[in-house]
Tab-separated table of C-alpha atoms in Angstrom:
chain	number	residue	atom	x	y	z
A	1331	UNK	CA	-78.500	-70.825	-82.576
A	1332	UNK	CA	-77.850	-72.830	-85.711
A	1333	UNK	CA	-79.758	-75.974	-84.728
A	1334	UNK	CA	-81.714	-77.291	-87.721
A	1335	UNK	CA	-85.463	-77.405	-87.345
A	1336	UNK	CA	-87.559	-80.497	-87.865
A	1337	UNK	CA	-90.826	-79.787	-89.670
A	1338	UNK	CA	-92.603	-82.550	-87.744
A	1339	UNK	CA	-94.495	-82.052	-84.525
A	1340	UNK	CA	-92.344	-82.768	-81.471
A	1341	UNK	CA	-93.826	-85.230	-78.988
A	1342	UNK	CA	-93.108	-82.932	-76.032
A	1343	UNK	CA	-92.481	-79.467	-77.501
A	1344	UNK	CA	-95.401	-79.392	-79.948
A	1345	UNK	CA	-95.614	-77.739	-83.369
A	1346	UNK	CA	-92.441	-76.465	-85.047
A	1347	UNK	CA	-91.651	-72.907	-86.088
A	1348	UNK	CA	-93.600	-71.319	-87.846
A	1349	UNK	CA	-96.500	-73.799	-87.904
A	1350	UNK	CA	-97.692	-72.768	-84.443
A	1351	UNK	CA	-98.180	-69.104	-85.403
A	1352	UNK	CA	-101.845	-69.534	-86.336
A	1353	UNK	CA	-102.678	-70.733	-82.809
A	1354	UNK	CA	-101.503	-67.492	-81.169
A	1355	UNK	CA	-102.945	-64.705	-83.279
A	1356	UNK	CA	-105.224	-62.131	-81.659
A	1357	UNK	CA	-108.241	-63.831	-83.204
A	1358	UNK	CA	-107.301	-67.307	-81.955
A	1359	UNK	CA	-106.556	-66.085	-78.439
A	1360	UNK	CA	-109.850	-64.181	-78.239
A	1361	UNK	CA	-111.980	-67.348	-78.390
A	1362	UNK	CA	-113.622	-67.614	-74.933
A	1363	UNK	CA	-113.699	-70.726	-72.788
A	1364	UNK	CA	-116.883	-72.728	-72.571
A	1365	UNK	CA	-118.379	-73.268	-69.083
A	1366	UNK	CA	-117.425	-76.938	-69.237
A	1367	UNK	CA	-113.788	-76.070	-70.030
A	1368	UNK	CA	-113.407	-73.336	-67.472
A	1369	UNK	CA	-113.297	-75.438	-64.299
A	1370	UNK	CA	-110.709	-77.883	-65.620
A	1371	UNK	CA	-108.568	-75.123	-67.149
A	1372	UNK	CA	-108.450	-73.078	-63.951
A	1373	UNK	CA	-107.516	-76.078	-61.810
A	1374	UNK	CA	-104.746	-77.137	-64.204
A	1375	UNK	CA	-103.442	-73.579	-64.586
A	1376	UNK	CA	-103.232	-73.042	-60.824
A	1377	UNK	CA	-101.312	-76.284	-60.367
A	1378	UNK	CA	-98.966	-75.474	-63.263
A	1379	UNK	CA	-98.171	-72.007	-61.910
A	1380	UNK	CA	-97.284	-73.552	-58.551
A	1381	UNK	CA	-94.980	-76.066	-60.264
A	1382	UNK	CA	-93.202	-73.382	-62.292
A	1383	UNK	CA	-92.688	-71.257	-59.176
A	1384	UNK	CA	-91.339	-74.300	-57.323
A	1385	UNK	CA	-88.990	-74.942	-60.247
A	1386	UNK	CA	-87.219	-71.638	-59.625
A	1387	UNK	CA	-86.541	-72.641	-55.999
A	1388	UNK	CA	-84.944	-76.013	-56.804
A	1389	UNK	CA	-81.167	-76.570	-56.634
A	1390	UNK	CA	-79.552	-75.813	-59.968
A	1391	UNK	CA	-78.655	-79.435	-60.678
A	1392	UNK	CA	-82.258	-80.610	-60.281
A	1393	UNK	CA	-83.999	-78.030	-62.462
A	1394	UNK	CA	-83.370	-79.587	-65.861
A	1395	UNK	CA	-84.880	-82.908	-64.857
A	1396	UNK	CA	-87.864	-81.187	-63.221
A	1397	UNK	CA	-88.768	-79.315	-66.417
A	1398	UNK	CA	-89.900	-82.617	-67.928
A	1399	UNK	CA	-92.879	-82.717	-65.567
A	1400	UNK	CA	-94.410	-79.540	-67.033
A	1401	UNK	CA	-96.079	-80.471	-70.314
A	1402	UNK	CA	-97.256	-78.386	-73.242
A	1403	UNK	CA	-100.926	-78.848	-72.335
A	1404	UNK	CA	-100.224	-77.611	-68.805
A	1405	UNK	CA	-98.626	-74.449	-70.175
A	1406	UNK	CA	-101.546	-73.890	-72.538
A	1407	UNK	CA	-103.910	-74.009	-69.575
A	1408	UNK	CA	-102.204	-70.892	-68.177
A	1409	UNK	CA	-102.793	-68.983	-71.410
A	1410	UNK	CA	-106.403	-70.159	-71.466
A	1411	UNK	CA	-106.858	-69.063	-67.853
A	1412	UNK	CA	-105.784	-65.497	-68.715
A	1413	UNK	CA	-108.989	-65.195	-70.743
A	1414	UNK	CA	-110.571	-64.751	-67.302
A	1415	UNK	CA	-109.139	-61.380	-66.124
A	1416	UNK	CA	-109.013	-62.143	-62.394
A	1417	UNK	CA	-106.686	-65.101	-63.061
A	1418	UNK	CA	-103.954	-62.727	-64.249
A	1419	UNK	CA	-103.389	-61.777	-60.620
A	1420	UNK	CA	-101.812	-65.213	-60.078
A	1421	UNK	CA	-99.096	-64.330	-62.602
A	1422	UNK	CA	-97.767	-61.344	-60.628
A	1423	UNK	CA	-94.962	-63.312	-58.993
A	1424	UNK	CA	-91.255	-62.741	-59.841
A	1425	UNK	CA	-90.573	-66.436	-59.207
A	1426	UNK	CA	-92.811	-67.290	-62.146
A	1427	UNK	CA	-90.465	-65.311	-64.388
A	1428	UNK	CA	-87.476	-67.282	-63.088
A	1429	UNK	CA	-89.307	-70.594	-63.528
A	1430	UNK	CA	-90.331	-69.780	-67.109
A	1431	UNK	CA	-86.711	-68.904	-67.801
A	1432	UNK	CA	-85.693	-72.421	-66.742
A	1433	UNK	CA	-88.308	-73.945	-69.053
A	1434	UNK	CA	-87.199	-71.772	-71.968
A	1435	UNK	CA	-83.594	-72.829	-71.486
A	1436	UNK	CA	-84.627	-76.466	-71.979
A	1437	UNK	CA	-85.860	-75.839	-75.552
A	1438	UNK	CA	-83.357	-75.656	-78.404
A	1439	UNK	CA	-83.735	-73.515	-80.377
A	1440	UNK	CA	-85.877	-71.373	-78.106
A	1441	UNK	CA	-88.611	-70.487	-80.597
A	1442	UNK	CA	-88.093	-73.584	-82.715
A	1443	UNK	CA	-91.150	-75.190	-81.156
A	1444	UNK	CA	-94.445	-74.160	-79.616
A	1445	UNK	CA	-93.258	-74.981	-76.089
A	1446	UNK	CA	-90.569	-72.286	-76.056
A	1447	UNK	CA	-92.913	-69.622	-77.386
A	1448	UNK	CA	-95.609	-70.358	-74.785
A	1449	UNK	CA	-93.015	-70.165	-71.997
A	1450	UNK	CA	-91.888	-66.793	-73.318
A	1451	UNK	CA	-95.469	-65.565	-73.561
A	1452	UNK	CA	-96.218	-66.575	-69.958
A	1453	UNK	CA	-92.972	-64.932	-68.816
A	1454	UNK	CA	-93.991	-61.717	-70.587
A	1455	UNK	CA	-97.450	-61.797	-69.016
A	1456	UNK	CA	-95.886	-62.328	-65.584
A	1457	UNK	CA	-93.383	-59.473	-66.019
A	1458	UNK	CA	-96.127	-57.027	-67.015
A	1459	UNK	CA	-98.357	-58.208	-64.176
A	1460	UNK	CA	-95.477	-57.522	-61.771
A	1461	UNK	CA	-95.085	-54.004	-63.200
A	1462	UNK	CA	-98.755	-53.228	-62.639
A	1463	UNK	CA	-98.608	-54.742	-59.153
A	1464	UNK	CA	-95.598	-52.642	-58.119
A	1465	UNK	CA	-97.316	-49.559	-59.556
A	1466	UNK	CA	-100.467	-50.362	-57.575
A	1467	UNK	CA	-102.589	-50.660	-60.717
A	1468	UNK	CA	-103.067	-54.403	-61.112
A	1469	UNK	CA	-106.429	-54.632	-59.335
A	1470	UNK	CA	-107.872	-51.629	-61.165
A	1471	UNK	CA	-106.633	-53.017	-64.488
A	1472	UNK	CA	-108.314	-56.362	-63.810
A	1473	UNK	CA	-111.587	-54.594	-63.020
A	1474	UNK	CA	-111.364	-52.678	-66.297
A	1475	UNK	CA	-110.585	-55.871	-68.212
A	1476	UNK	CA	-113.771	-57.505	-66.945
A	1477	UNK	CA	-115.814	-54.951	-68.892
A	1478	UNK	CA	-113.582	-54.597	-71.974
A	1479	UNK	CA	-114.170	-56.293	-75.303
A	1480	UNK	CA	-110.422	-56.791	-75.806
A	1481	UNK	CA	-109.196	-57.376	-72.278
A	1482	UNK	CA	-105.597	-58.354	-73.100
A	1483	UNK	CA	-105.138	-55.226	-75.214
A	1484	UNK	CA	-106.160	-53.197	-72.175
A	1485	UNK	CA	-103.669	-55.164	-70.051
A	1486	UNK	CA	-100.780	-54.443	-72.444
A	1487	UNK	CA	-101.838	-50.790	-72.778
A	1488	UNK	CA	-101.980	-50.139	-69.033
A	1489	UNK	CA	-98.586	-51.743	-68.548
A	1490	UNK	CA	-97.096	-49.648	-71.363
A	1491	UNK	CA	-98.619	-46.495	-69.855
A	1492	UNK	CA	-97.037	-47.302	-66.497
A	1493	UNK	CA	-93.664	-47.871	-68.153
A	1494	UNK	CA	-93.895	-44.501	-69.894
A	1495	UNK	CA	-94.880	-42.779	-66.669
A	1496	UNK	CA	-92.043	-44.401	-64.729
A	1497	UNK	CA	-89.453	-43.413	-67.331
A	1498	UNK	CA	-90.750	-39.861	-67.475
A	1499	UNK	CA	-90.808	-39.423	-63.690
A	1500	UNK	CA	-87.617	-41.429	-63.134
A	1501	UNK	CA	-89.439	-43.400	-60.492
A	1502	UNK	CA	-88.396	-46.644	-58.837
A	1503	UNK	CA	-90.383	-49.428	-60.529
A	1504	UNK	CA	-87.404	-50.553	-62.631
A	1505	UNK	CA	-85.094	-50.888	-59.630
A	1506	UNK	CA	-87.724	-52.680	-57.560
A	1507	UNK	CA	-88.246	-55.204	-60.361
A	1508	UNK	CA	-84.515	-55.714	-60.891
A	1509	UNK	CA	-84.205	-56.566	-57.216
A	1510	UNK	CA	-87.248	-58.867	-57.388
A	1511	UNK	CA	-86.163	-60.817	-60.474
A	1512	UNK	CA	-83.043	-62.925	-60.065
A	1513	UNK	CA	-79.868	-62.001	-61.921
A	1514	UNK	CA	-79.751	-65.419	-63.560
A	1515	UNK	CA	-83.292	-65.077	-64.894
A	1516	UNK	CA	-82.933	-61.614	-66.433
A	1517	UNK	CA	-79.384	-62.126	-67.659
A	1518	UNK	CA	-80.255	-65.547	-69.067
A	1519	UNK	CA	-83.261	-64.111	-70.901
A	1520	UNK	CA	-81.111	-61.458	-72.561
A	1521	UNK	CA	-78.702	-64.168	-73.679
A	1522	UNK	CA	-81.481	-66.377	-75.058
A	1523	UNK	CA	-83.177	-63.564	-76.962
A	1524	UNK	CA	-79.859	-62.519	-78.461
A	1525	UNK	CA	-78.985	-66.078	-79.484
A	1526	UNK	CA	-82.428	-66.570	-81.076
A	1527	UNK	CA	-82.974	-63.060	-82.388
A	1528	UNK	CA	-83.769	-64.065	-85.982
A	1529	UNK	CA	-86.779	-66.213	-85.049
A	1530	UNK	CA	-87.689	-63.753	-82.295
A	1531	UNK	CA	-88.093	-60.855	-84.709
A	1532	UNK	CA	-90.011	-62.983	-87.189
A	1533	UNK	CA	-92.626	-64.146	-84.701
A	1534	UNK	CA	-93.046	-60.645	-83.261
A	1535	UNK	CA	-93.708	-59.283	-86.743
A	1536	UNK	CA	-96.114	-62.046	-87.695
A	1537	UNK	CA	-98.103	-62.439	-84.478
A	1538	UNK	CA	-98.294	-58.927	-82.988
A	1539	UNK	CA	-100.419	-60.367	-80.192
A	1540	UNK	CA	-98.528	-59.260	-77.097
A	1541	UNK	CA	-97.035	-56.059	-75.767
A	1542	UNK	CA	-93.316	-55.982	-75.082
A	1543	UNK	CA	-92.831	-52.558	-73.509
A	1544	UNK	CA	-92.942	-53.971	-69.978
A	1545	UNK	CA	-90.440	-56.730	-70.639
A	1546	UNK	CA	-88.091	-54.411	-72.545
A	1547	UNK	CA	-88.392	-51.987	-69.628
A	1548	UNK	CA	-87.109	-54.647	-67.237
A	1549	UNK	CA	-84.274	-55.693	-69.563
A	1550	UNK	CA	-83.280	-52.065	-70.104
A	1551	UNK	CA	-83.190	-51.467	-66.365
A	1552	UNK	CA	-81.049	-54.561	-65.851
A	1553	UNK	CA	-78.526	-53.395	-68.458
A	1554	UNK	CA	-78.450	-49.739	-67.382
A	1555	UNK	CA	-78.489	-50.175	-63.635
A	1556	UNK	CA	-76.006	-53.033	-63.747
A	1557	UNK	CA	-75.353	-56.127	-61.673
A	1558	UNK	CA	-73.663	-54.228	-58.864
A	1559	UNK	CA	-76.832	-52.566	-57.660
A	1560	UNK	CA	-78.923	-55.611	-58.328
A	1561	UNK	CA	-76.560	-57.754	-56.313
A	1562	UNK	CA	-76.846	-55.473	-53.309
A	1563	UNK	CA	-80.206	-56.307	-51.671
A	1564	UNK	CA	-79.752	-53.575	-49.042
A	1565	UNK	CA	-79.155	-50.848	-51.641
A	1566	UNK	CA	-81.917	-48.232	-51.613
A	1567	UNK	CA	-81.326	-45.120	-53.785
A	1568	UNK	CA	-81.679	-41.623	-52.313
A	1569	UNK	CA	-80.706	-42.806	-48.819
A	1570	UNK	CA	-77.852	-40.978	-47.100
A	1571	UNK	CA	-75.984	-44.148	-46.122
A	1572	UNK	CA	-75.829	-45.902	-49.492
A	1573	UNK	CA	-72.024	-45.866	-49.539
A	1574	UNK	CA	-71.911	-47.380	-46.059
A	1575	UNK	CA	-74.351	-50.105	-47.094
A	1576	UNK	CA	-72.302	-50.999	-50.160
A	1577	UNK	CA	-69.137	-50.972	-48.064
A	1578	UNK	CA	-70.709	-53.406	-45.594
A	1579	UNK	CA	-71.722	-55.706	-48.429
A	1580	UNK	CA	-68.159	-55.619	-49.786
A	1581	UNK	CA	-66.848	-56.464	-46.319
A	1582	UNK	CA	-69.220	-59.417	-46.046
A	1583	UNK	CA	-68.028	-60.647	-49.411
A	1584	UNK	CA	-64.370	-60.567	-48.417
A	1585	UNK	CA	-65.118	-62.248	-45.120
A	1586	UNK	CA	-66.397	-65.132	-47.225
A	1587	UNK	CA	-62.975	-65.538	-48.860
A	1588	UNK	CA	-61.974	-68.117	-46.272
A	1589	UNK	CA	-64.733	-70.399	-47.535
A	1590	UNK	CA	-63.397	-70.275	-51.095
A	1591	UNK	CA	-59.936	-71.604	-50.221
A	1592	UNK	CA	-58.174	-72.784	-47.034
A	1593	UNK	CA	-57.040	-69.913	-44.814
A	1594	UNK	CA	-53.469	-71.258	-44.762
A	1595	UNK	CA	-53.349	-71.103	-48.563
A	1596	UNK	CA	-54.595	-67.506	-48.636
A	1597	UNK	CA	-52.075	-66.469	-45.958
A	1598	UNK	CA	-49.242	-68.093	-47.910
A	1599	UNK	CA	-50.198	-66.434	-51.194
A	1600	UNK	CA	-50.589	-63.039	-49.544
A	1601	UNK	CA	-47.200	-63.241	-47.825
A	1602	UNK	CA	-45.491	-64.523	-50.979
A	1603	UNK	CA	-46.880	-61.588	-52.948
A	1604	UNK	CA	-44.695	-59.170	-50.975
A	1605	UNK	CA	-47.521	-56.636	-51.059
A	1606	UNK	CA	-48.434	-56.534	-47.363
A	1607	UNK	CA	-46.513	-53.329	-46.678
A	1608	UNK	CA	-48.111	-51.618	-49.648
A	1609	UNK	CA	-51.575	-52.724	-48.529
A	1610	UNK	CA	-51.071	-51.009	-45.170
A	1611	UNK	CA	-49.770	-47.918	-46.881
A	1612	UNK	CA	-52.866	-47.752	-49.077
A	1613	UNK	CA	-55.118	-48.287	-46.073
A	1614	UNK	CA	-53.402	-45.398	-44.279
A	1615	UNK	CA	-53.824	-43.240	-47.357
A	1616	UNK	CA	-57.536	-43.920	-47.680
A	1617	UNK	CA	-58.223	-43.267	-44.005
A	1618	UNK	CA	-55.935	-40.237	-43.826
A	1619	UNK	CA	-54.844	-38.583	-47.053
A	1620	UNK	CA	-58.088	-39.570	-48.695
A	1621	UNK	CA	-59.949	-37.169	-46.421
A	1622	UNK	CA	-57.600	-34.322	-47.242
A	1623	UNK	CA	-58.495	-34.663	-50.903
A	1624	UNK	CA	-62.171	-35.421	-50.479
A	1625	UNK	CA	-64.858	-33.902	-52.666
A	1626	UNK	CA	-67.275	-31.131	-51.614
A	1627	UNK	CA	-69.894	-32.067	-49.045
A	1628	UNK	CA	-72.626	-32.271	-51.691
A	1629	UNK	CA	-70.693	-34.896	-53.624
A	1630	UNK	CA	-71.721	-38.543	-53.496
A	1631	UNK	CA	-68.013	-39.478	-53.452
A	1632	UNK	CA	-67.223	-37.987	-50.057
A	1633	UNK	CA	-67.044	-41.349	-48.243
A	1634	UNK	CA	-65.415	-43.407	-50.985
A	1635	UNK	CA	-61.795	-43.168	-49.656
A	1636	UNK	CA	-62.761	-44.558	-46.257
A	1637	UNK	CA	-64.860	-47.231	-47.917
A	1638	UNK	CA	-61.817	-48.326	-49.945
A	1639	UNK	CA	-59.677	-48.404	-46.822
A	1640	UNK	CA	-62.297	-50.451	-45.020
A	1641	UNK	CA	-62.309	-53.011	-47.836
A	1642	UNK	CA	-58.524	-53.426	-47.554
A	1643	UNK	CA	-58.705	-53.903	-43.785
A	1644	UNK	CA	-61.553	-56.396	-44.097
A	1645	UNK	CA	-59.577	-58.473	-46.602
A	1646	UNK	CA	-56.646	-58.664	-44.200
A	1647	UNK	CA	-58.895	-59.493	-41.250
A	1648	UNK	CA	-60.610	-62.207	-43.285
A	1649	UNK	CA	-57.288	-63.876	-44.077
A	1650	UNK	CA	-55.350	-63.153	-40.863
A	1651	UNK	CA	-56.680	-63.059	-37.325
A	1652	UNK	CA	-56.827	-59.673	-35.604
A	1653	UNK	CA	-53.722	-60.270	-33.478
A	1654	UNK	CA	-51.657	-61.221	-36.512
A	1655	UNK	CA	-52.858	-58.162	-38.396
A	1656	UNK	CA	-51.709	-55.896	-35.538
A	1657	UNK	CA	-48.283	-57.571	-35.593
A	1658	UNK	CA	-48.007	-57.149	-39.330
A	1659	UNK	CA	-48.817	-53.467	-39.005
A	1660	UNK	CA	-45.229	-52.764	-37.948
A	1661	UNK	CA	-43.921	-53.895	-41.329
A	1662	UNK	CA	-42.203	-51.035	-43.112
A	1663	UNK	CA	-43.832	-49.466	-46.133
A	1664	UNK	CA	-42.867	-46.839	-48.663
A	1665	UNK	CA	-41.857	-43.389	-47.418
A	1666	UNK	CA	-44.524	-40.748	-48.067
A	1667	UNK	CA	-41.935	-38.028	-48.678
A	1668	UNK	CA	-41.978	-37.720	-52.497
A	1669	UNK	CA	-38.286	-36.638	-52.477
A	1670	UNK	CA	-36.996	-39.502	-50.315
A	1671	UNK	CA	-33.868	-41.008	-51.990
A	1672	UNK	CA	-34.488	-44.450	-50.417
A	1673	UNK	CA	-38.263	-44.745	-49.851
A	1674	UNK	CA	-38.320	-48.419	-48.877
A	1675	UNK	CA	-38.617	-49.868	-45.333
A	1676	UNK	CA	-40.388	-46.806	-43.944
A	1677	UNK	CA	-41.553	-47.711	-40.441
A	1678	UNK	CA	-42.150	-44.396	-38.644
A	1679	UNK	CA	-45.135	-42.129	-38.233
A	1680	UNK	CA	-45.555	-38.654	-36.796
A	1681	UNK	CA	-46.456	-38.976	-33.109
A	1682	UNK	CA	-49.072	-36.239	-33.467
A	1683	UNK	CA	-51.160	-37.267	-36.476
A	1684	UNK	CA	-50.161	-40.940	-37.041
A	1685	UNK	CA	-51.456	-40.643	-40.601
A	1686	UNK	CA	-48.444	-40.898	-42.907
A	1687	UNK	CA	-45.371	-43.147	-43.002
A	1688	UNK	CA	-41.733	-42.042	-43.210
A	1689	UNK	CA	-38.321	-43.669	-43.144
A	1690	UNK	CA	-37.130	-41.180	-40.512
A	1691	UNK	CA	-37.473	-37.733	-38.973
A	1692	UNK	CA	-35.674	-35.971	-41.807
A	1693	UNK	CA	-38.199	-37.091	-44.412
A	1694	UNK	CA	-41.093	-36.332	-42.084
A	1695	UNK	CA	-39.885	-32.776	-41.477
A	1696	UNK	CA	-38.913	-32.254	-45.108
A	1697	UNK	CA	-42.361	-33.228	-46.294
A	1698	UNK	CA	-43.901	-30.862	-43.727
A	1699	UNK	CA	-41.662	-27.938	-44.715
A	1700	UNK	CA	-41.878	-28.469	-48.467
A	1701	UNK	CA	-42.579	-25.310	-50.432
A	1702	UNK	CA	-44.767	-27.462	-52.686
A	1703	UNK	CA	-47.224	-28.105	-49.850
A	1704	UNK	CA	-46.313	-31.682	-48.999
A	1705	UNK	CA	-48.995	-34.216	-48.257
A	1706	UNK	CA	-48.132	-34.292	-44.531
A	1707	UNK	CA	-49.119	-30.682	-43.903
A	1708	UNK	CA	-52.275	-30.906	-46.013
A	1709	UNK	CA	-53.436	-34.024	-44.191
A	1710	UNK	CA	-52.691	-32.679	-40.729
A	1711	UNK	CA	-54.228	-29.278	-41.325
A	1712	UNK	CA	-57.381	-30.945	-42.563
A	1713	UNK	CA	-57.462	-33.339	-39.605
A	1714	UNK	CA	-57.023	-30.496	-37.129
A	1715	UNK	CA	-60.154	-28.844	-38.499
A	1716	UNK	CA	-62.162	-32.033	-39.018
A	1717	UNK	CA	-61.374	-33.591	-35.613
A	1718	UNK	CA	-60.856	-30.758	-33.086
A	1719	UNK	CA	-62.060	-32.842	-30.130
A	1720	UNK	CA	-60.223	-36.084	-30.761
A	1721	UNK	CA	-56.887	-34.452	-31.660
A	1722	UNK	CA	-56.701	-31.015	-30.031
A	1723	UNK	CA	-52.881	-30.855	-29.868
A	1724	UNK	CA	-51.936	-31.287	-33.485
A	1725	UNK	CA	-48.241	-30.668	-34.006
A	1726	UNK	CA	-47.536	-28.649	-30.927
A	1727	UNK	CA	-43.892	-29.733	-31.357
A	1728	UNK	CA	-43.402	-28.744	-34.986
A	1729	UNK	CA	-45.276	-25.479	-35.405
A	1730	UNK	CA	-41.879	-23.836	-35.728
A	1731	UNK	CA	-39.374	-26.214	-37.217
A	1732	UNK	CA	-36.443	-23.805	-36.542
A	1733	UNK	CA	-36.972	-23.881	-32.765
A	1734	UNK	CA	-38.411	-27.225	-31.726
A	1735	UNK	CA	-37.817	-30.921	-32.171
A	1736	UNK	CA	-40.101	-33.504	-33.689
A	1737	UNK	CA	-41.326	-36.765	-32.228
A	1738	UNK	CA	-41.829	-39.901	-34.264
A	1739	UNK	CA	-42.848	-43.401	-33.236
A	1740	UNK	CA	-42.832	-46.808	-34.875
A	1741	UNK	CA	-46.089	-47.664	-36.565
A	1742	UNK	CA	-46.522	-50.783	-34.432
A	1743	UNK	CA	-46.307	-48.668	-31.252
A	1744	UNK	CA	-49.037	-46.223	-32.162
A	1745	UNK	CA	-50.254	-44.555	-28.977
A	1746	UNK	CA	-47.313	-45.793	-26.863
A	1747	UNK	CA	-46.133	-43.560	-24.022
A	1748	UNK	CA	-42.441	-44.010	-24.747
A	1749	UNK	CA	-41.147	-42.248	-27.819
A	1750	UNK	CA	-38.811	-44.429	-29.818
A	1751	UNK	CA	-36.847	-41.533	-31.239
A	1752	UNK	CA	-36.651	-37.810	-30.501
A	1753	UNK	CA	-34.513	-35.904	-32.936
A	1754	UNK	CA	-33.580	-32.228	-32.737
A	1755	UNK	CA	-34.255	-30.664	-36.107
A	1756	UNK	CA	-31.708	-28.452	-37.796
A	1757	UNK	CA	-33.850	-26.575	-40.273
A	1758	UNK	CA	-30.823	-25.632	-42.384
A	1759	UNK	CA	-30.134	-29.308	-43.036
A	1760	UNK	CA	-33.429	-29.509	-44.875
A	1761	UNK	CA	-32.475	-26.946	-47.476
A	1762	UNK	CA	-31.612	-28.291	-50.925
């Protein structure tokens, strides 16, 4: 930020940059509390932590006004309380990180005054406390700190050691923390640090009184893992059904479309787009042809085609009711025979596999008989192997195209007893 700094002390934010540096050196922070100070500091710190946590739970429009109730002296009480090791346990709450982020956003520039720096320091303490808590080492670290001459150095060191161990073992602490901290808090912190990077680097060089490995670990995880995984609260790596979970989350999202705009408006825009027929074609492809081209069984992509098809269907169901969707299904699409001279208005499917769409029996048979291994045969052969119980009679009528006819039905009459058309096939007519 380019906001000019005032060299005078701010009534609410405290000393300006860099005048407050001398208050937060290792030597200054090592001064212990007197017995008379301790009781008051602990009471104030506990109350302040509760207020900051509550700040993160407020509606977005109320947060800025609420930050004015948390004063500089209240924030200082938290730093003073950390001189008593057992009090650090109160900082191991992800909501404290989010609340500190709200306080930091109220200061401009972030490190221009003492207030912003203290908020950042508390946030950093909270993030590292959360790391140790997730790793199961917070209690043991606190016990060690009670007998150490430089307790905060031990705190930073143990957190850094846990970060190193997690990175080396590729464990799950980073993902757990990304799910615990809100997207707004972590993303907003990255933005603030980038916007105030000049002052940030200066104070880190001059003070050298806090470890940053834990916080950088969280920011790195947020950037590398990405918002998609963070936004999926049900996502747990190494589970077999991760694709299904993500698909369900996508479906829930599209079901919420009707709350973004009136249903009538969405229906109108979808129908005006002229893309309904193509959407059904793509859905058929993902549920049918997608399986024929699927990856090996050890691939994580094996369920992706069906997941894509499910997303398309869920969008249509969210906008149209189920009955309307079934009626729309009879709309013609594009013929799946790659050599069809007029591929539009294709409304027929093979009565055996009901997977692909054709404009008529000639294109259906031509795609099946193609010397280039048309998609129809590949799909049906795969389905016959993959679903022997549900479809035991695959293509009994077209095993020999020279001798038998072929049945096709309209897409909207899938499963109907009456065949709409039954054409005898003259195999010679299919030759080029």
